[in-house]
Amino acid sequence: MEIGIRLKNISLSLAAVLLSFPTLNASRAEAVATPKNFSGNVSWYGVPFHGRRTASGKIFDMNKCTSAHLKLPFFTKVLVEDPKNGKSVVVQVLDRGPYVKTRVMDLSREAAKRLGTLGSGVAYVDCTVINENDDDDAAPAKATPAAKSTAPATEKKEASK
């Protein structure tokens, strides 16, 4: 009887240890998958998705500086810099993507415009995570001094509050 109880306890302990491995591996993979600095190609998206709900639940507004990333937490703010032209923009992750393996992020039309990559469609950039999970309704982010805001006057007043 005592041997049966011991075997049962050992089996339960072993099962608990084995079941913890996927959890450990998942958290390790997640930590590796969300680096603070990364570089690669970005593209942009706009009109066909404007007004549609994003994966985060927010409505996509192509005139705000937002982005899609496969693994960064929603509402994370990322500084995106184009090393070729020196322009930068802060975007907020509201969607999932890109689903093209050679790209690290999709930018909204406004973010691409401020970055100076609208015409080319794809650009190589350096990205730095500024903060994670900061849901402030994706207010228009500030661009480099050379860029001029095209937001309506009422939106500018609300953004400065």
XYZ file of C-alpha atoms in Angstrom, residues 8-138:
131
model
C 1.452 7.867 -7.153
C 3.209 10.861 -5.507
C 6.285 10.406 -7.705
C 4.089 10.166 -10.809
C 2.215 13.343 -9.885
C 5.472 15.188 -9.191
C 6.966 14.043 -12.485
C 3.823 15.084 -14.350
C 3.932 18.538 -12.749
C 7.577 18.987 -13.746
C 6.970 17.834 -17.316
C 3.915 20.051 -17.699
C 5.945 23.087 -16.644
C 8.370 22.727 -19.573
C 6.059 24.085 -22.305
C 5.316 27.094 -20.104
C 9.006 27.758 -19.579
C 9.732 27.363 -23.267
C 6.841 29.627 -24.270
C 7.946 32.423 -21.957
C 11.543 32.082 -23.141
C 10.452 32.193 -26.793
C 8.278 35.227 -26.091
C 11.182 37.053 -24.436
C 13.418 36.339 -27.421
C 10.685 37.299 -29.899
C 10.200 40.812 -28.498
C 13.609 42.493 -28.581
C 14.016 46.123 -27.531
C 15.974 46.947 -30.703
C 15.520 45.444 -34.143
C 16.114 46.394 -37.770
C 14.642 45.362 -41.078
C 12.305 46.262 -43.890
C 8.965 47.953 -43.259
C 6.090 48.615 -45.623
C 2.884 50.579 -45.168
C -0.854 50.075 -45.463
C -3.732 52.518 -45.757
C -6.969 52.989 -47.703
C -8.241 49.377 -47.963
C -7.980 49.000 -44.173
C -8.988 52.524 -43.085
C -11.934 52.394 -40.681
C -11.640 48.649 -40.084
C -11.109 47.067 -36.682
C -7.509 46.030 -35.954
C -6.393 42.925 -34.071
C -6.160 45.052 -30.897
C -9.818 46.024 -31.194
C -9.065 49.643 -32.144
C -10.302 51.118 -35.423
C -7.487 51.580 -37.954
C -6.932 55.220 -38.868
C -4.382 55.547 -41.655
C -3.874 59.194 -40.606
C -2.439 58.245 -37.204
C 1.025 56.870 -36.560
C 0.321 53.227 -35.882
C 1.843 49.912 -36.881
C 1.383 46.184 -37.158
C 3.889 43.792 -35.582
C 3.639 40.032 -35.227
C 4.759 39.688 -31.600
C 5.122 43.001 -29.777
C 2.315 43.577 -27.257
C -0.545 45.778 -28.420
C -0.149 49.495 -27.615
C 3.661 49.231 -27.491
C 5.311 52.418 -28.747
C 8.245 52.008 -31.114
C 10.680 54.604 -32.438
C 11.221 53.888 -36.143
C 14.245 55.536 -37.790
C 15.281 55.559 -41.438
C 19.105 55.630 -41.443
C 19.195 56.765 -45.097
C 17.253 60.023 -44.688
C 17.582 60.563 -40.912
C 13.816 60.839 -40.367
C 12.057 59.109 -37.503
C 8.559 58.587 -36.157
C 7.022 57.019 -33.061
C 4.320 54.458 -33.825
C 1.978 52.444 -31.645
C 1.372 48.731 -32.300
C -2.362 48.236 -32.873
C -2.406 45.379 -35.355
C -0.747 42.088 -36.280
C 1.473 41.694 -39.304
C 3.291 41.907 -41.588
C 2.741 38.509 -43.104
C 5.639 38.892 -45.512
C 8.688 37.148 -44.032
C 11.160 39.775 -45.257
C 9.468 42.591 -43.285
C 9.584 43.406 -39.579
C 6.652 45.818 -39.367
C 3.836 47.442 -41.336
C 3.315 51.171 -40.821
C 0.176 53.250 -41.257
C 0.136 55.618 -44.228
C 0.763 58.629 -41.950
C 3.767 56.983 -40.293
C 5.250 56.103 -43.696
C 4.624 59.667 -44.884
C 6.434 61.162 -41.886
C 9.258 58.684 -42.348
C 9.540 59.653 -46.015
C 8.888 56.151 -47.336
C 5.491 56.548 -49.026
C 6.920 56.581 -52.534
C 9.277 53.652 -52.166
C 6.734 51.534 -50.302
C 9.428 49.562 -48.478
C 12.347 50.891 -46.451
C 15.077 49.518 -44.217
C 14.718 50.975 -40.701
C 16.067 50.732 -37.166
C 13.433 50.233 -34.443
C 13.620 50.830 -30.692
C 10.848 49.824 -28.291
C 10.047 52.868 -26.138
C 7.402 51.354 -23.864
C 4.929 48.500 -23.835
C 1.160 48.384 -23.312
C 0.544 52.144 -23.276
C -3.009 52.510 -24.598
C -3.616 56.213 -25.139
C -5.968 55.782 -28.112
C -2.988 55.961 -30.480
